[in-house]
Amino acid sequence: MIYSDKFNDECGVFGIYGKNVKNIASTVYYGLYNLQHRGQESAGISIMNGKEIETYKGMGLIPNALHDKGIENLTGNAAIGHVRYTTQGNRLLESAQPFQQHLKLGSIAVAHNGNLVNAHVIRELMEEAGSTFATDSDTEVIIKMIGRKATEDGIINAIRSTVNAIKGSYALVILADGKLIGVRDGFGIRPLVLGQNKNGDYCLASESCALDSIEATLIRDVNPGEIVVIDENGIKSISFENNNKKMPCSFEYIYFARPDSIMDGISVYNSRVKAGMYLAKQKHVEADIVVGVPDSGVQAAIGYAKESGIEFVHGLVKNKYVGRTFIKPSQELREQAVRVKLNPLKSAIDGKRIILVDDSLVRGTTCKIIIKMMRRAGAKEVHFRLSSPIVKYPCHFGIDTPNSDELIGAIKTVDQICSEIGADSLDYLSEENLLKSLDNSSYCMGCFTGEYPISPTIHK
Ligand code: AMP
């Protein structure tokens, strides 16, 4: 059987542990709030008191999902939270996270960011052995696997054997047995950081910007292949995979993460500015202003302007009340969504030769509409620049990109794309320059190269 990308989730996770965390519910709530960009479809919080856990979840943005749950006055010594964005999987409340189960040793709650490529194989084996599943989520496979082993082996050994069996990307936060546990997959594909607040309470989060919102300090990234166990005895690190090369997702820096986050020692903002600077060096073009496509294109545009000496202008006004518009059922609705989200600033654009910078081209829908709008606003020339290499392959590890037949970079040449989107010229950041903007470490570049840290095709 060939793996299908059914459970593709972009998500954010958060966790906190402390002997006396003040206002635990609001702490996890506001920590999670700074991860809202990682998922807008559902949100959930689990709070642990002793060994008992209560989970609250709802659909939509965090305030809508959790507003009527009466969580404000809950007390506890640890909590986890999750925001979810699913593209093709089950969008029902029962698939919202955290997942919770009752075990002999107490309750367990799990929140997961990432995507397993062998969940269906494990699930079938477990079903043959009598397990039942309520959802199509790979996270349910994880919690059931841990649960099955935990009574006999203890929670840490159960987690260890589970992470040795699952393949794919995962940043996990787990509450069980009076502990907060964080796990990052062996390649560190999805991010997970460790922080500490003023009272000494430890926190885990997908991005460091979530620590900032609760005045916690970033201590370090959870290492690839590391389990961190936080309990009344402090913090303990267990390594479960030693031989893997660290290969975090490069698309986190290009598009997905917030610019105010620091991931694996690199400022997302700085990496985007550098990408823009390299773009400016790659291909010279005469122009009057540089405009970035909000949000992630703006920082690359700042870098482009800095390097080229061409003035940076906020030439596109974003409607703050519109969420991400990427996934829309039809082309027509996608186009309408872009027009509602972004509007050119005519007074800044009229009569100008423009360098327009965005982070990535996926289907090619957004930029085509923006370029049309720019011309209608009086742009004399529009030179389109991308702060990522050509996206040619789907992601199997948690970033939502369609299959290759819908990716414009996979089916058309750069010249064909340039004329299709109506630009005067087009250039993509080279793979080499992307790596330079990321300090030349190693990254998963699967969406550009088709080479993934783990084979996405799992045969039975
Ligand atoms: P498209 O219009 O299909 O070419 O999409 C490109 C736009 O979508 C760019 O402005 C990107 O910032 C944004 N984008 C790229 N990847 C994603 C993703 N995985 N989810 C949502 N938006 C994305």
JSON list of C-alpha atoms in Angstrom, two decimals, residues 67-150:
[
{"chain": "A", "resi": 67, "resn": "HIS", "atom": "CA", "xyz": [-14.59, 30.73, 25.69]},
{"chain": "A", "resi": 68, "resn": "ASP", "atom": "CA", "xyz": [-17.51, 28.88, 27.24]},
{"chain": "A", "resi": 69, "resn": "LYS", "atom": "CA", "xyz": [-15.59, 26.05, 28.85]},
{"chain": "A", "resi": 70, "resn": "GLY", "atom": "CA", "xyz": [-15.28, 27.62, 32.33]},
{"chain": "A", "resi": 71, "resn": "ILE", "atom": "CA", "xyz": [-11.55, 26.94, 32.48]},
{"chain": "A", "resi": 72, "resn": "GLU", "atom": "CA", "xyz": [-10.47, 30.24, 34.08]},
{"chain": "A", "resi": 73, "resn": "ASN", "atom": "CA", "xyz": [-10.53, 29.02, 37.66]},
{"chain": "A", "resi": 74, "resn": "LEU", "atom": "CA", "xyz": [-9.15, 25.53, 37.13]},
{"chain": "A", "resi": 75, "resn": "THR", "atom": "CA", "xyz": [-6.12, 24.64, 39.20]},
{"chain": "A", "resi": 76, "resn": "GLY", "atom": "CA", "xyz": [-3.38, 22.18, 38.39]},
{"chain": "A", "resi": 77, "resn": "ASN", "atom": "CA", "xyz": [0.33, 21.60, 38.31]},
{"chain": "A", "resi": 78, "resn": "ALA", "atom": "CA", "xyz": [0.76, 21.06, 34.58]},
{"chain": "A", "resi": 79, "resn": "ALA", "atom": "CA", "xyz": [-1.06, 21.70, 31.35]},
{"chain": "A", "resi": 80, "resn": "ILE", "atom": "CA", "xyz": [-0.72, 21.22, 27.61]},
{"chain": "A", "resi": 81, "resn": "GLY", "atom": "CA", "xyz": [-2.42, 22.93, 24.68]},
{"chain": "A", "resi": 82, "resn": "HIS", "atom": "CA", "xyz": [-2.83, 22.43, 20.96]},
{"chain": "A", "resi": 83, "resn": "VAL", "atom": "CA", "xyz": [-3.96, 24.42, 17.92]},
{"chain": "A", "resi": 84, "resn": "ARG", "atom": "CA", "xyz": [-4.84, 22.46, 14.82]},
{"chain": "A", "resi": 85, "resn": "TYR", "atom": "CA", "xyz": [-5.10, 23.08, 11.12]},
{"chain": "A", "resi": 86, "resn": "THR", "atom": "CA", "xyz": [-6.17, 20.07, 9.11]},
{"chain": "A", "resi": 87, "resn": "THR", "atom": "CA", "xyz": [-6.35, 20.06, 5.38]},
{"chain": "A", "resi": 88, "resn": "GLN", "atom": "CA", "xyz": [-7.86, 16.77, 4.31]},
{"chain": "A", "resi": 89, "resn": "GLY", "atom": "CA", "xyz": [-8.43, 14.74, 7.44]},
{"chain": "A", "resi": 90, "resn": "ASN", "atom": "CA", "xyz": [-11.39, 14.58, 9.74]},
{"chain": "A", "resi": 91, "resn": "ARG", "atom": "CA", "xyz": [-12.44, 18.07, 10.84]},
{"chain": "A", "resi": 92, "resn": "LEU", "atom": "CA", "xyz": [-14.72, 17.01, 13.67]},
{"chain": "A", "resi": 93, "resn": "LEU", "atom": "CA", "xyz": [-14.33, 18.01, 17.29]},
{"chain": "A", "resi": 94, "resn": "GLU", "atom": "CA", "xyz": [-13.33, 14.46, 18.22]},
{"chain": "A", "resi": 95, "resn": "SER", "atom": "CA", "xyz": [-10.20, 14.88, 16.08]},
{"chain": "A", "resi": 96, "resn": "ALA", "atom": "CA", "xyz": [-9.26, 18.09, 17.90]},
{"chain": "A", "resi": 97, "resn": "GLN", "atom": "CA", "xyz": [-6.35, 17.73, 20.30]},
{"chain": "A", "resi": 98, "resn": "PRO", "atom": "CA", "xyz": [-5.13, 17.07, 22.97]},
{"chain": "A", "resi": 99, "resn": "PHE", "atom": "CA", "xyz": [-6.26, 13.45, 22.94]},
{"chain": "A", "resi": 100, "resn": "GLN", "atom": "CA", "xyz": [-6.96, 11.99, 26.37]},
{"chain": "A", "resi": 101, "resn": "GLN", "atom": "CA", "xyz": [-7.26, 8.44, 27.66]},
{"chain": "A", "resi": 102, "resn": "HIS", "atom": "CA", "xyz": [-7.74, 6.80, 31.02]},
{"chain": "A", "resi": 103, "resn": "LEU", "atom": "CA", "xyz": [-5.10, 4.28, 31.98]},
{"chain": "A", "resi": 104, "resn": "LYS", "atom": "CA", "xyz": [-4.56, 2.17, 35.07]},
{"chain": "A", "resi": 105, "resn": "LEU", "atom": "CA", "xyz": [-1.79, 4.53, 36.19]},
{"chain": "A", "resi": 106, "resn": "GLY", "atom": "CA", "xyz": [-4.03, 7.59, 35.73]},
{"chain": "A", "resi": 107, "resn": "SER", "atom": "CA", "xyz": [-4.93, 9.70, 32.71]},
{"chain": "A", "resi": 108, "resn": "ILE", "atom": "CA", "xyz": [-2.72, 10.54, 29.76]},
{"chain": "A", "resi": 109, "resn": "ALA", "atom": "CA", "xyz": [-3.11, 13.49, 27.36]},
{"chain": "A", "resi": 110, "resn": "VAL", "atom": "CA", "xyz": [-1.13, 13.94, 24.15]},
{"chain": "A", "resi": 111, "resn": "ALA", "atom": "CA", "xyz": [-0.81, 16.87, 21.74]},
{"chain": "A", "resi": 112, "resn": "HIS", "atom": "CA", "xyz": [1.10, 16.40, 18.48]},
{"chain": "A", "resi": 113, "resn": "ASN", "atom": "CA", "xyz": [2.49, 18.59, 15.72]},
{"chain": "A", "resi": 114, "resn": "GLY", "atom": "CA", "xyz": [3.68, 16.67, 12.72]},
{"chain": "A", "resi": 115, "resn": "ASN", "atom": "CA", "xyz": [2.75, 13.83, 10.49]},
{"chain": "A", "resi": 116, "resn": "LEU", "atom": "CA", "xyz": [3.50, 10.12, 10.77]},
{"chain": "A", "resi": 117, "resn": "VAL", "atom": "CA", "xyz": [4.12, 8.17, 7.59]},
{"chain": "A", "resi": 118, "resn": "ASN", "atom": "CA", "xyz": [3.54, 4.71, 9.07]},
{"chain": "A", "resi": 119, "resn": "ALA", "atom": "CA", "xyz": [0.52, 5.38, 11.30]},
{"chain": "A", "resi": 120, "resn": "HIS", "atom": "CA", "xyz": [-1.80, 3.40, 9.02]},
{"chain": "A", "resi": 121, "resn": "VAL", "atom": "CA", "xyz": [0.46, 0.33, 9.19]},
{"chain": "A", "resi": 122, "resn": "ILE", "atom": "CA", "xyz": [0.65, 0.42, 12.98]},
{"chain": "A", "resi": 123, "resn": "ARG", "atom": "CA", "xyz": [-3.05, 1.12, 13.22]},
{"chain": "A", "resi": 124, "resn": "GLU", "atom": "CA", "xyz": [-3.92, -1.94, 11.13]},
{"chain": "A", "resi": 125, "resn": "LEU", "atom": "CA", "xyz": [-1.70, -4.14, 13.29]},
{"chain": "A", "resi": 126, "resn": "MET", "atom": "CA", "xyz": [-3.30, -2.76, 16.43]},
{"chain": "A", "resi": 127, "resn": "GLU", "atom": "CA", "xyz": [-6.79, -3.25, 15.01]},
{"chain": "A", "resi": 128, "resn": "GLU", "atom": "CA", "xyz": [-5.92, -6.86, 14.20]},
{"chain": "A", "resi": 129, "resn": "ALA", "atom": "CA", "xyz": [-4.89, -7.21, 17.84]},
{"chain": "A", "resi": 130, "resn": "GLY", "atom": "CA", "xyz": [-8.25, -5.83, 19.00]},
{"chain": "A", "resi": 131, "resn": "SER", "atom": "CA", "xyz": [-7.73, -2.08, 19.38]},
{"chain": "A", "resi": 132, "resn": "THR", "atom": "CA", "xyz": [-10.47, 0.26, 18.20]},
{"chain": "A", "resi": 133, "resn": "PHE", "atom": "CA", "xyz": [-10.08, 3.82, 16.96]},
{"chain": "A", "resi": 134, "resn": "ALA", "atom": "CA", "xyz": [-12.55, 6.68, 17.11]},
{"chain": "A", "resi": 135, "resn": "THR", "atom": "CA", "xyz": [-10.80, 8.98, 14.60]},
{"chain": "A", "resi": 136, "resn": "ASP", "atom": "CA", "xyz": [-8.50, 8.83, 11.56]},
{"chain": "A", "resi": 137, "resn": "SER", "atom": "CA", "xyz": [-5.80, 10.82, 13.39]},
{"chain": "A", "resi": 138, "resn": "ASP", "atom": "CA", "xyz": [-2.24, 9.55, 13.68]},
{"chain": "A", "resi": 139, "resn": "THR", "atom": "CA", "xyz": [-2.15, 11.09, 17.18]},
{"chain": "A", "resi": 140, "resn": "GLU", "atom": "CA", "xyz": [-4.71, 8.53, 18.31]},
{"chain": "A", "resi": 141, "resn": "VAL", "atom": "CA", "xyz": [-2.29, 5.82, 17.17]},
{"chain": "A", "resi": 142, "resn": "ILE", "atom": "CA", "xyz": [0.43, 7.41, 19.34]},
{"chain": "A", "resi": 143, "resn": "ILE", "atom": "CA", "xyz": [-1.70, 7.69, 22.49]},
{"chain": "A", "resi": 144, "resn": "LYS", "atom": "CA", "xyz": [-3.08, 4.15, 22.07]},
{"chain": "A", "resi": 145, "resn": "MET", "atom": "CA", "xyz": [0.41, 2.72, 21.59]},
{"chain": "A", "resi": 146, "resn": "ILE", "atom": "CA", "xyz": [1.69, 4.47, 24.70]},
{"chain": "A", "resi": 147, "resn": "GLY", "atom": "CA", "xyz": [-1.42, 3.43, 26.64]},
{"chain": "A", "resi": 148, "resn": "ARG", "atom": "CA", "xyz": [-1.05, -0.23, 25.69]},
{"chain": "A", "resi": 149, "resn": "LYS", "atom": "CA", "xyz": [2.47, -0.42, 27.09]},
{"chain": "A", "resi": 150, "resn": "ALA", "atom": "CA", "xyz": [2.27, 2.03, 29.99]}
]
